mmCIF file of C-alpha atoms and ligand atoms in Angstrom:
data_model
loop_
_atom_site.group_PDB
_atom_site.id
_atom_site.type_symbol
_atom_site.label_atom_id
_atom_site.label_comp_id
_atom_site.label_asym_id
_atom_site.label_seq_id
_atom_site.Cartn_x
_atom_site.Cartn_y
_atom_site.Cartn_z
ATOM 1 C CA UNK A 1 9.489 10.625 0.013
ATOM 2 C CA UNK A 2 5.940 8.361 0.135
ATOM 3 C CA UNK A 3 5.899 4.676 1.304
ATOM 4 C CA UNK A 4 3.153 2.434 2.390
ATOM 5 C CA UNK A 5 3.456 1.817 6.162
ATOM 6 C CA UNK A 6 2.565 -0.992 8.230
ATOM 7 C CA UNK A 7 1.535 0.290 11.958
ATOM 8 C CA UNK A 8 0.411 -3.080 13.367
ATOM 9 C CA UNK A 9 0.498 -6.728 12.486
ATOM 10 C CA UNK A 10 -2.715 -8.525 12.907
ATOM 11 C CA UNK A 11 -4.508 -11.715 11.984
ATOM 12 C CA UNK A 12 -7.184 -9.771 10.781
ATOM 13 C CA UNK A 13 -6.108 -8.175 7.563
ATOM 14 C CA UNK A 14 -9.059 -5.145 7.654
ATOM 15 C CA UNK A 15 -7.578 -4.465 11.060
ATOM 16 C CA UNK A 16 -4.070 -4.133 9.483
ATOM 17 C CA UNK A 17 -5.462 -1.991 6.466
ATOM 18 C CA UNK A 18 -7.350 0.391 8.571
ATOM 19 C CA UNK A 19 -3.942 1.090 10.555
ATOM 20 C CA UNK A 20 -2.005 1.692 7.531
ATOM 21 C CA UNK A 21 -1.080 4.948 5.987
ATOM 22 C CA UNK A 22 0.588 6.142 3.013
ATOM 23 C CA UNK A 23 3.449 8.410 5.187
ATOM 24 C CA UNK A 24 6.298 10.693 4.386
ATOM 25 C CA UNK A 25 9.509 8.970 4.899
ATOM 26 C CA UNK A 26 12.949 10.108 4.700
ATOM 27 C CA UNK A 27 15.012 9.248 1.421
ATOM 28 C CA UNK A 28 17.316 6.645 1.666
ATOM 29 C CA UNK A 29 20.763 6.912 0.477
ATOM 30 C CA UNK A 30 22.694 4.527 -1.099
ATOM 31 C CA UNK A 31 25.680 3.306 0.848
ATOM 32 C CA UNK A 32 28.964 1.922 -0.735
ATOM 33 C CA UNK A 33 28.145 -0.862 -3.258
ATOM 34 C CA UNK A 34 24.713 0.072 -3.031
ATOM 35 C CA UNK A 35 22.722 1.881 -5.442
ATOM 36 C CA UNK A 36 19.463 3.848 -5.393
ATOM 37 C CA UNK A 37 16.621 2.497 -7.818
ATOM 38 C CA UNK A 38 13.500 4.627 -8.460
ATOM 39 C CA UNK A 39 10.279 2.374 -8.188
ATOM 40 C CA UNK A 40 8.142 1.976 -11.278
ATOM 41 C CA UNK A 41 5.812 -0.900 -10.051
ATOM 42 C CA UNK A 42 5.399 -3.226 -7.017
ATOM 43 C CA UNK A 43 3.340 -6.558 -7.032
ATOM 44 C CA UNK A 44 0.986 -7.470 -4.147
ATOM 45 C CA UNK A 45 1.679 -10.963 -3.194
ATOM 46 C CA UNK A 46 0.509 -13.860 -1.107
ATOM 47 C CA UNK A 47 3.858 -13.024 0.858
ATOM 48 C CA UNK A 48 3.192 -9.531 1.225
ATOM 49 C CA UNK A 49 -0.515 -10.417 2.992
ATOM 50 C CA UNK A 50 1.224 -12.815 5.352
ATOM 51 C CA UNK A 51 3.820 -10.301 6.263
ATOM 52 C CA UNK A 52 0.957 -7.827 6.982
ATOM 53 C CA UNK A 53 -0.761 -10.443 9.168
ATOM 54 C CA UNK A 54 2.620 -10.979 11.281
ATOM 55 C CA UNK A 55 2.482 -14.624 9.617
ATOM 56 C CA UNK A 56 5.778 -14.507 7.470
ATOM 57 C CA UNK A 57 9.205 -15.378 8.294
ATOM 58 C CA UNK A 58 10.366 -11.595 7.633
ATOM 59 C CA UNK A 59 9.017 -9.411 10.700
ATOM 60 C CA UNK A 60 10.286 -5.735 10.765
ATOM 61 C CA UNK A 61 10.124 -3.230 13.357
ATOM 62 C CA UNK A 62 7.119 -1.076 13.390
ATOM 63 C CA UNK A 63 6.560 1.288 11.606
ATOM 64 C CA UNK A 64 7.601 -0.804 8.397
ATOM 65 C CA UNK A 65 7.451 -0.241 4.874
ATOM 66 C CA UNK A 66 5.389 -2.961 3.079
ATOM 67 C CA UNK A 67 6.336 -4.941 -0.281
ATOM 68 C CA UNK A 68 9.191 -7.328 -0.888
ATOM 69 C CA UNK A 69 9.205 -7.347 -5.054
ATOM 70 C CA UNK A 70 9.389 -4.921 -7.655
ATOM 71 C CA UNK A 71 10.821 -3.028 -10.677
ATOM 72 C CA UNK A 72 12.735 0.379 -10.923
ATOM 73 C CA UNK A 73 15.367 2.199 -12.672
ATOM 74 C CA UNK A 74 18.496 2.716 -11.073
ATOM 75 C CA UNK A 75 19.203 6.566 -10.715
ATOM 76 C CA UNK A 76 22.333 6.987 -8.532
ATOM 77 C CA UNK A 77 24.981 4.635 -7.182
ATOM 78 C CA UNK A 78 27.124 4.919 -3.876
ATOM 79 C CA UNK A 79 30.553 4.764 -3.447
ATOM 80 C CA UNK A 80 32.130 1.905 -4.912
ATOM 81 C CA UNK A 81 29.382 1.063 -7.197
ATOM 82 C CA UNK A 82 29.492 1.255 -11.394
ATOM 83 C CA UNK A 83 28.271 4.508 -12.727
ATOM 84 C CA UNK A 84 27.268 3.087 -15.846
ATOM 85 C CA UNK A 85 24.116 1.641 -13.878
ATOM 86 C CA UNK A 86 22.306 4.539 -13.696
ATOM 87 C CA UNK A 87 19.299 4.549 -15.969
ATOM 88 C CA UNK A 88 19.335 0.386 -16.088
ATOM 89 C CA UNK A 89 15.819 -0.766 -15.189
ATOM 90 C CA UNK A 90 16.204 -3.673 -12.644
ATOM 91 C CA UNK A 91 14.120 -6.078 -10.789
ATOM 92 C CA UNK A 92 14.297 -6.278 -7.388
ATOM 93 C CA UNK A 93 13.454 -7.802 -3.689
ATOM 94 C CA UNK A 94 14.034 -6.003 -0.329
ATOM 95 C CA UNK A 95 13.517 -7.158 2.750
ATOM 96 C CA UNK A 96 15.572 -5.152 5.427
ATOM 97 C CA UNK A 97 13.911 -3.499 8.541
ATOM 98 C CA UNK A 98 13.754 -0.180 7.214
ATOM 99 C CA UNK A 99 12.423 -0.479 3.874
ATOM 100 C CA UNK A 100 10.076 -2.334 1.741
ATOM 101 C CA UNK A 101 8.752 -2.247 -2.208
ATOM 102 C CA UNK A 102 5.830 -0.278 -2.104
ATOM 103 C CA UNK A 103 7.678 2.963 -1.967
ATOM 104 C CA UNK A 104 9.145 5.648 -4.290
ATOM 105 C CA UNK A 105 13.019 4.887 -3.884
ATOM 106 C CA UNK A 106 14.965 2.170 -2.484
ATOM 107 C CA UNK A 107 18.340 1.521 -1.707
ATOM 108 C CA UNK A 108 19.921 -1.937 -2.687
ATOM 109 C CA UNK A 109 22.864 -4.183 -2.534
ATOM 110 C CA UNK A 110 24.137 -6.482 -5.204
ATOM 111 C CA UNK A 111 22.233 -9.448 -4.265
ATOM 112 C CA UNK A 112 18.803 -7.703 -3.893
ATOM 113 C CA UNK A 113 18.457 -6.832 -7.656
ATOM 114 C CA UNK A 114 19.837 -7.534 -11.519
ATOM 115 C CA UNK A 115 19.515 -5.510 -14.699
ATOM 116 C CA UNK A 116 16.840 -6.863 -16.735
ATOM 117 C CA UNK A 117 16.867 -7.154 -20.057
ATOM 118 C CA UNK A 118 15.419 -3.826 -22.306
ATOM 119 C CA UNK A 119 12.751 -5.456 -24.194
ATOM 120 C CA UNK A 120 11.237 -7.108 -20.769
ATOM 121 C CA UNK A 121 8.041 -4.865 -20.400
ATOM 122 C CA UNK A 122 8.091 -2.954 -17.038
ATOM 123 C CA UNK A 123 5.241 -4.744 -15.424
ATOM 124 C CA UNK A 124 6.863 -8.122 -16.112
ATOM 125 C CA UNK A 125 10.045 -7.035 -14.529
ATOM 126 C CA UNK A 126 8.011 -6.254 -11.280
ATOM 127 C CA UNK A 127 6.999 -9.466 -11.127
ATOM 128 C CA UNK A 128 10.244 -11.596 -12.267
ATOM 129 C CA UNK A 129 12.491 -11.839 -9.188
ATOM 130 C CA UNK A 130 9.970 -14.299 -6.783
ATOM 131 C CA UNK A 131 7.762 -16.482 -8.852
ATOM 132 C CA UNK A 132 9.140 -17.538 -12.167
ATOM 133 C CA UNK A 133 12.371 -18.704 -10.540
ATOM 134 C CA UNK A 134 9.954 -20.598 -7.938
ATOM 135 C CA UNK A 135 8.312 -22.341 -10.575
ATOM 136 C CA UNK A 136 11.701 -22.844 -12.291
ATOM 137 C CA UNK A 137 13.423 -24.030 -8.811
ATOM 138 C CA UNK A 138 10.342 -26.281 -8.136
ATOM 139 C CA UNK A 139 10.246 -28.068 -11.411
ATOM 140 C CA UNK A 140 13.890 -28.289 -11.618
ATOM 141 C CA UNK A 141 13.381 -30.384 -7.733
ATOM 142 C CA UNK A 142 10.886 -32.413 -9.836
ATOM 143 C CA UNK A 143 13.302 -33.494 -12.482
ATOM 144 C CA UNK A 144 15.927 -34.168 -10.390
ATOM 145 C CA UNK A 145 13.524 -36.452 -8.286
ATOM 146 C CA UNK A 146 13.014 -38.582 -11.406
ATOM 147 C CA UNK A 147 9.319 -37.592 -10.918
ATOM 148 C CA UNK A 148 7.174 -38.225 -13.930
ATOM 149 C CA UNK A 149 3.798 -37.296 -12.540
ATOM 150 C CA UNK A 150 3.262 -34.263 -9.662
ATOM 151 C CA UNK A 151 0.565 -32.945 -8.349
ATOM 152 C CA UNK A 152 0.161 -29.171 -7.465
ATOM 153 C CA UNK A 153 -2.068 -27.117 -5.456
ATOM 154 C CA UNK A 154 -3.000 -23.655 -6.223
ATOM 155 C CA UNK A 155 -2.784 -24.230 -9.578
ATOM 156 C CA UNK A 156 -4.661 -20.984 -11.084
ATOM 157 C CA UNK A 157 -1.869 -18.724 -9.440
ATOM 158 C CA UNK A 158 0.760 -17.467 -11.245
ATOM 159 C CA UNK A 159 3.313 -20.032 -9.782
ATOM 160 C CA UNK A 160 0.760 -22.598 -10.787
ATOM 161 C CA UNK A 161 0.664 -21.411 -14.625
ATOM 162 C CA UNK A 162 4.604 -21.131 -14.184
ATOM 163 C CA UNK A 163 4.720 -24.615 -13.002
ATOM 164 C CA UNK A 164 2.561 -26.257 -15.850
ATOM 165 C CA UNK A 165 4.705 -24.462 -18.905
ATOM 166 C CA UNK A 166 8.201 -25.729 -17.033
ATOM 167 C CA UNK A 167 6.786 -29.399 -16.542
ATOM 168 C CA UNK A 168 5.793 -29.392 -20.005
ATOM 169 C CA UNK A 169 9.069 -28.993 -21.268
ATOM 170 C CA UNK A 170 10.397 -31.711 -19.255
ATOM 171 C CA UNK A 171 7.839 -33.944 -19.828
ATOM 172 C CA UNK A 172 6.434 -34.159 -16.224
ATOM 173 C CA UNK A 173 2.332 -34.635 -16.501
ATOM 174 C CA UNK A 174 0.757 -32.307 -13.532
ATOM 175 C CA UNK A 175 -2.311 -33.163 -11.923
ATOM 176 C CA UNK A 176 -3.672 -29.555 -11.143
ATOM 177 C CA UNK A 177 -5.929 -28.815 -8.443
ATOM 178 C CA UNK A 178 -7.958 -25.660 -8.002
ATOM 179 C CA UNK A 179 -11.150 -24.615 -5.769
ATOM 180 C CA UNK A 180 -13.577 -23.281 -7.897
ATOM 181 C CA UNK A 181 -15.370 -25.195 -10.915
ATOM 182 C CA UNK A 182 -14.991 -22.102 -12.598
ATOM 183 C CA UNK A 183 -11.407 -22.316 -12.635
ATOM 184 C CA UNK A 184 -11.070 -26.446 -14.018
ATOM 185 C CA UNK A 185 -12.838 -25.014 -16.963
ATOM 186 C CA UNK A 186 -10.347 -22.254 -17.503
ATOM 187 C CA UNK A 187 -7.273 -24.237 -17.170
ATOM 188 C CA UNK A 188 -8.849 -27.069 -19.407
ATOM 189 C CA UNK A 189 -9.854 -24.480 -22.037
ATOM 190 C CA UNK A 190 -5.822 -23.507 -21.532
ATOM 191 C CA UNK A 191 -4.945 -26.980 -22.363
ATOM 192 C CA UNK A 192 -4.323 -28.542 -18.944
ATOM 193 C CA UNK A 193 -5.583 -32.396 -19.212
ATOM 194 C CA UNK A 194 -5.946 -33.210 -15.574
ATOM 195 C CA UNK A 195 -7.535 -30.660 -13.232
ATOM 196 C CA UNK A 196 -9.426 -31.541 -9.764
ATOM 197 C CA UNK A 197 -11.674 -29.054 -8.035
ATOM 198 C CA UNK A 198 -10.700 -29.385 -4.331
ATOM 199 C CA UNK A 199 -14.163 -27.868 -3.385
ATOM 200 C CA UNK A 200 -16.374 -31.061 -4.654
ATOM 201 C CA UNK A 201 -17.669 -33.517 -2.212
ATOM 202 C CA UNK A 202 -15.715 -36.577 -3.596
ATOM 203 C CA UNK A 203 -12.548 -34.626 -4.135
ATOM 204 C CA UNK A 204 -10.159 -37.033 -1.665
ATOM 205 C CA UNK A 205 -11.806 -39.870 -3.822
ATOM 206 C CA UNK A 206 -10.777 -38.512 -6.968
ATOM 207 C CA UNK A 207 -7.175 -37.143 -6.199
ATOM 208 C CA UNK A 208 -6.112 -40.720 -4.848
ATOM 209 C CA UNK A 209 -7.529 -42.307 -8.018
ATOM 210 C CA UNK A 210 -6.154 -39.968 -10.512
ATOM 211 C CA UNK A 211 -2.752 -40.144 -8.329
ATOM 212 C CA UNK A 212 -2.974 -44.183 -8.575
ATOM 213 C CA UNK A 213 -3.941 -44.039 -11.577
ATOM 214 C CA UNK A 214 -0.780 -41.444 -13.143
ATOM 215 C CA UNK A 215 1.650 -42.787 -10.124
ATOM 216 C CA UNK A 216 2.212 -39.702 -9.021
ATOM 217 C CA UNK A 217 5.235 -39.378 -6.922
ATOM 218 C CA UNK A 218 5.408 -35.831 -5.746
ATOM 219 C CA UNK A 219 3.012 -33.069 -4.752
ATOM 220 C CA UNK A 220 4.274 -29.307 -5.083
ATOM 221 C CA UNK A 221 1.742 -27.777 -2.436
ATOM 222 C CA UNK A 222 1.251 -23.689 -1.727
ATOM 223 C CA UNK A 223 -1.850 -24.080 0.640
ATOM 224 C CA UNK A 224 -0.699 -26.224 3.834
ATOM 225 C CA UNK A 225 -3.588 -27.122 6.366
ATOM 226 C CA UNK A 226 -5.239 -30.395 5.403
ATOM 227 C CA UNK A 227 -4.956 -30.510 1.796
ATOM 228 C CA UNK A 228 -0.966 -31.276 2.338
ATOM 229 C CA UNK A 229 -2.373 -34.541 4.064
ATOM 230 C CA UNK A 230 -4.383 -35.361 1.393
ATOM 231 C CA UNK A 231 -1.442 -34.875 -1.133
ATOM 232 C CA UNK A 232 0.783 -37.231 1.033
ATOM 233 C CA UNK A 233 -1.940 -39.655 1.063
ATOM 234 C CA UNK A 234 -2.731 -39.488 -2.666
ATOM 235 C CA UNK A 235 1.027 -40.090 -3.526
ATOM 236 C CA UNK A 236 2.621 -43.545 -4.392
ATOM 237 C CA UNK A 237 5.219 -45.067 -1.922
ATOM 238 C CA UNK A 238 8.170 -42.878 -1.935
ATOM 239 C CA UNK A 239 6.543 -40.023 -2.722
ATOM 240 C CA UNK A 240 7.269 -36.403 -1.603
ATOM 241 C CA UNK A 241 5.032 -33.558 -0.776
ATOM 242 C CA UNK A 242 7.265 -30.037 -1.221
ATOM 243 C CA UNK A 243 5.376 -27.397 0.554
ATOM 244 C CA UNK A 244 6.368 -23.771 -0.494
ATOM 245 C CA UNK A 245 3.563 -21.683 0.620
ATOM 246 C CA UNK A 246 0.801 -21.525 3.428
ATOM 247 C CA UNK A 247 -2.072 -20.020 1.855
ATOM 248 C CA UNK A 248 -4.586 -21.758 4.228
ATOM 249 C CA UNK A 249 -2.813 -20.516 6.789
ATOM 250 C CA UNK A 250 -3.394 -23.564 8.755
ATOM 251 C CA UNK A 251 -0.922 -25.948 9.858
ATOM 252 C CA UNK A 252 0.049 -28.876 8.122
ATOM 253 C CA UNK A 253 -2.241 -32.005 9.207
ATOM 254 C CA UNK A 254 -4.154 -34.900 7.932
ATOM 255 C CA UNK A 255 -1.158 -37.215 7.172
ATOM 256 C CA UNK A 256 -1.352 -40.828 7.166
ATOM 257 C CA UNK A 257 1.302 -41.986 9.720
ATOM 258 C CA UNK A 258 1.918 -45.588 8.090
ATOM 259 C CA UNK A 259 2.587 -43.740 4.869
ATOM 260 C CA UNK A 260 5.384 -42.045 6.387
ATOM 261 C CA UNK A 261 6.764 -45.123 8.159
ATOM 262 C CA UNK A 262 5.950 -47.929 5.836
ATOM 263 C CA UNK A 263 5.887 -46.353 2.499
ATOM 264 C CA UNK A 264 8.604 -43.906 3.024
ATOM 265 C CA UNK A 265 6.698 -40.645 2.007
ATOM 266 C CA UNK A 266 8.133 -37.467 3.172
ATOM 267 C CA UNK A 267 7.564 -33.856 3.806
ATOM 268 C CA UNK A 268 9.888 -30.991 2.797
ATOM 269 C CA UNK A 269 9.857 -27.289 2.468
ATOM 270 C CA UNK A 270 11.048 -24.974 -0.329
ATOM 271 C CA UNK A 271 11.899 -21.623 -0.125
ATOM 272 C CA UNK A 272 13.604 -19.327 -3.090
ATOM 273 C CA UNK A 273 16.384 -17.770 -1.037
ATOM 274 C CA UNK A 274 17.827 -21.525 -0.467
ATOM 275 C CA UNK A 275 17.485 -22.094 -3.777
ATOM 276 C CA UNK A 276 19.391 -19.071 -4.886
ATOM 277 C CA UNK A 277 22.016 -18.953 -2.264
ATOM 278 C CA UNK A 278 22.938 -22.430 -3.553
ATOM 279 C CA UNK A 279 23.052 -21.468 -6.844
ATOM 280 C CA UNK A 280 26.685 -19.758 -8.538
ATOM 281 C CA UNK A 281 25.860 -16.766 -10.168
ATOM 282 C CA UNK A 282 26.874 -18.004 -13.598
ATOM 283 C CA UNK A 283 24.067 -20.334 -12.810
ATOM 284 C CA UNK A 284 21.767 -17.986 -11.762
ATOM 285 C CA UNK A 285 22.341 -15.769 -14.692
ATOM 286 C CA UNK A 286 21.625 -18.606 -16.951
ATOM 287 C CA UNK A 287 18.143 -19.624 -15.411
ATOM 288 C CA UNK A 288 17.780 -15.697 -15.424
ATOM 289 C CA UNK A 289 18.253 -15.109 -19.232
ATOM 290 C CA UNK A 290 15.867 -18.231 -20.123
ATOM 291 C CA UNK A 291 13.366 -16.718 -18.036
ATOM 292 C CA UNK A 292 13.624 -13.437 -19.186
ATOM 293 C CA UNK A 293 13.927 -14.607 -23.126
ATOM 294 C CA UNK A 294 10.471 -16.595 -22.395
ATOM 295 C CA UNK A 295 8.870 -13.350 -21.355
ATOM 296 C CA UNK A 296 10.654 -11.094 -23.912
ATOM 297 C CA UNK A 297 9.270 -13.433 -26.664
ATOM 298 C CA UNK A 298 5.589 -13.598 -24.709
ATOM 299 C CA UNK A 299 5.787 -17.382 -24.099
ATOM 300 C CA UNK A 300 5.874 -16.590 -20.553
ATOM 301 C CA UNK A 301 3.448 -13.497 -18.873
ATOM 302 C CA UNK A 302 2.875 -12.733 -15.348
ATOM 303 C CA UNK A 303 -1.069 -12.345 -15.901
ATOM 304 C CA UNK A 304 -1.901 -8.527 -14.144
ATOM 305 C CA UNK A 305 -5.237 -7.808 -13.407
ATOM 306 C CA UNK A 306 -4.844 -3.960 -12.365
ATOM 307 C CA UNK A 307 -2.839 -1.109 -11.396
ATOM 308 C CA UNK A 308 -3.241 1.569 -8.532
ATOM 309 C CA UNK A 309 -1.089 4.078 -7.590
ATOM 310 C CA UNK A 310 0.475 4.121 -4.185
ATOM 311 C CA UNK A 311 -2.380 5.944 -2.180
ATOM 312 C CA UNK A 312 -4.494 3.161 -3.665
ATOM 313 C CA UNK A 313 -3.208 0.491 -1.607
ATOM 314 C CA UNK A 314 -6.056 -0.279 0.271
ATOM 315 C CA UNK A 315 -8.501 -0.971 -2.900
ATOM 316 C CA UNK A 316 -5.678 -2.736 -4.185
ATOM 317 C CA UNK A 317 -5.352 -5.236 -1.680
ATOM 318 C CA UNK A 318 -8.803 -5.838 -1.844
ATOM 319 C CA UNK A 319 -9.211 -6.304 -5.115
ATOM 320 C CA UNK A 320 -6.520 -8.761 -5.030
ATOM 321 C CA UNK A 321 -7.675 -10.679 -2.154
ATOM 322 C CA UNK A 322 -11.049 -11.174 -3.295
ATOM 323 C CA UNK A 323 -10.065 -12.341 -6.817
ATOM 324 C CA UNK A 324 -6.210 -13.770 -6.569
ATOM 325 C CA UNK A 325 -6.569 -15.951 -9.684
ATOM 326 C CA UNK A 326 -7.433 -13.069 -11.875
ATOM 327 C CA UNK A 327 -3.698 -11.754 -11.768
ATOM 328 C CA UNK A 328 -1.448 -9.954 -9.979
ATOM 329 C CA UNK A 329 -2.277 -6.125 -8.583
ATOM 330 C CA UNK A 330 0.299 -3.564 -9.252
ATOM 331 C CA UNK A 331 1.204 -0.765 -7.044
ATOM 332 C CA UNK A 332 2.632 1.962 -8.842
ATOM 333 C CA UNK A 333 4.327 5.260 -7.376
HETATM 334 N N1 NAP B 1 8.371 -20.500 -1.237
HETATM 335 C C1 NAP B 1 8.910 -19.508 -1.618
HETATM 336 O O1 NAP B 1 10.142 -19.064 -1.926
HETATM 337 C C2 NAP B 1 7.482 -18.902 -2.326
HETATM 338 C C3 NAP B 1 8.224 -17.978 -3.503
HETATM 339 C C4 NAP B 1 6.958 -17.815 -4.162
HETATM 340 C C5 NAP B 1 5.498 -17.632 -4.089
HETATM 341 N N2 NAP B 1 5.042 -18.513 -2.809
HETATM 342 C C6 NAP B 1 3.990 -19.084 -2.490
HETATM 343 O O2 NAP B 1 3.462 -19.538 -3.552
HETATM 344 C C7 NAP B 1 2.094 -19.298 -3.605
HETATM 345 C C8 NAP B 1 1.396 -18.719 -5.142
HETATM 346 O O3 NAP B 1 1.955 -17.632 -4.985
HETATM 347 P P1 NAP B 1 1.394 -16.738 -6.351
HETATM 348 O O4 NAP B 1 1.904 -15.603 -6.275
HETATM 349 O O5 NAP B 1 1.527 -17.723 -7.443
HETATM 350 O O6 NAP B 1 -0.333 -16.605 -6.445
HETATM 351 P P2 NAP B 1 -1.557 -15.739 -6.770
HETATM 352 O O7 NAP B 1 -1.119 -15.730 -8.131
HETATM 353 O O8 NAP B 1 -1.706 -14.500 -6.576
HETATM 354 O O9 NAP B 1 -2.469 -16.984 -6.701
HETATM 355 C C9 NAP B 1 -3.018 -17.628 -5.654
HETATM 356 C C10 NAP B 1 -3.595 -18.934 -5.881
HETATM 357 O O10 NAP B 1 -4.082 -19.480 -4.779
HETATM 358 C C11 NAP B 1 -5.388 -19.603 -4.878
HETATM 359 N N3 NAP B 1 -5.612 -19.674 -3.423
HETATM 360 C C12 NAP B 1 -5.537 -18.915 -2.469
HETATM 361 N N4 NAP B 1 -5.830 -19.256 -0.904
HETATM 362 C C13 NAP B 1 -5.795 -20.450 -1.209
HETATM 363 C C14 NAP B 1 -6.310 -21.331 -0.462
HETATM 364 N N5 NAP B 1 -6.424 -21.301 0.909
HETATM 365 N N6 NAP B 1 -6.881 -23.096 -0.890
HETATM 366 C C15 NAP B 1 -6.431 -22.913 -1.934
HETATM 367 N N7 NAP B 1 -6.372 -22.377 -3.028
HETATM 368 C C16 NAP B 1 -6.152 -20.790 -2.649
HETATM 369 C C17 NAP B 1 -6.309 -18.235 -5.124
HETATM 370 O O11 NAP B 1 -7.230 -19.261 -5.929
HETATM 371 P P3 NAP B 1 -8.274 -18.261 -5.924
HETATM 372 O O12 NAP B 1 -8.507 -17.059 -6.986
HETATM 373 O O13 NAP B 1 -9.461 -19.365 -5.647
HETATM 374 O O14 NAP B 1 -8.975 -17.309 -4.242
HETATM 375 C C18 NAP B 1 -5.119 -18.362 -6.361
HETATM 376 O O15 NAP B 1 -5.177 -19.276 -7.536
HETATM 377 C C19 NAP B 1 1.980 -18.267 -2.194
HETATM 378 O O16 NAP B 1 1.437 -19.391 -1.520
HETATM 379 C C20 NAP B 1 3.142 -17.603 -2.170
HETATM 380 O O17 NAP B 1 3.411 -17.177 -0.836
HETATM 381 C C21 NAP B 1 6.743 -19.085 -2.376
#
């Protein structure tokens, strides 16, 4: 079968791409209690780019197959697996050393996939496993923390869009941060009340004033670097910055030390795997059903900007990095 193969980790993405290949690799065979899935589509996510650059917490021995998330159809099962699963569509997450999602076939264990509602559109299934659950979990955290106003960075991304949706249903006000003037207009046209452009000269003052007026006590941050410090400094006493992404590629910085000491502000990290491992399967299924009904009813949608065949992965990645806010790019074997 064919798979997109990574041959070197490099902070320079163009160098990584130049060394990547669509390679012929052995077809995986399902072990006991595993299923074999024919991949239908897989998105390019920020975590994939971080992985290619060698800056992610998953580092596979090379050559490695890239891609973490996708949709596909179960085509066979290993010993002990339910044969009735054959023909079902699943959403999946794969991060083991020998496999990846940018491929034709993948073997999966129980915890790596779940069967989806038959009414879920395939492209939406491909982007279901990570972002919708992440946004759900982050808003759940905000709600449990009693936060009435939150700030979020990268607000024009897919997680950002879902966060706005869930926050609204919990009556949590959101201050949305984007980095281009056109994105301010776009979000306002979609109904977002508070949108700031981090690229503006007086952004720091605007952020502090709005956060203070609305008494923002939490920030959900996908960017890191100096922006995290600005968020921290803008929050009210007892505020917390929840960092869930490192899009800037920079270390967290700029925190007001006295804010931590005398105003009881904190910084913590979030990752979806940790959240999932704390949920019982009944709790997870409940969230999953709620999310899927939002997608099948069209209330939630992952924006997809284009699809590319596997051998178009370089063009796909290039297009994605030049226009992330335009939506996901799918690789379709
Ligand atoms: N911790 C977890 O478990 C977890 C789970 C899911 C996702 N995530 C993280 O969540 C973040 C968002 O993912 P997504 O899938 O929603 O992304 P996405 O839909 O691809 O959108 C990325 C957004 O981030 C903006 N952006 C990119 N680089 C930026 C920078 N340096 N400064 C400010 N904004 C920047 C982009 O704006 P432009 O259009 O202006 O580039 C775009 O709006 C990523 O960091 C991802 O790794 C984490």
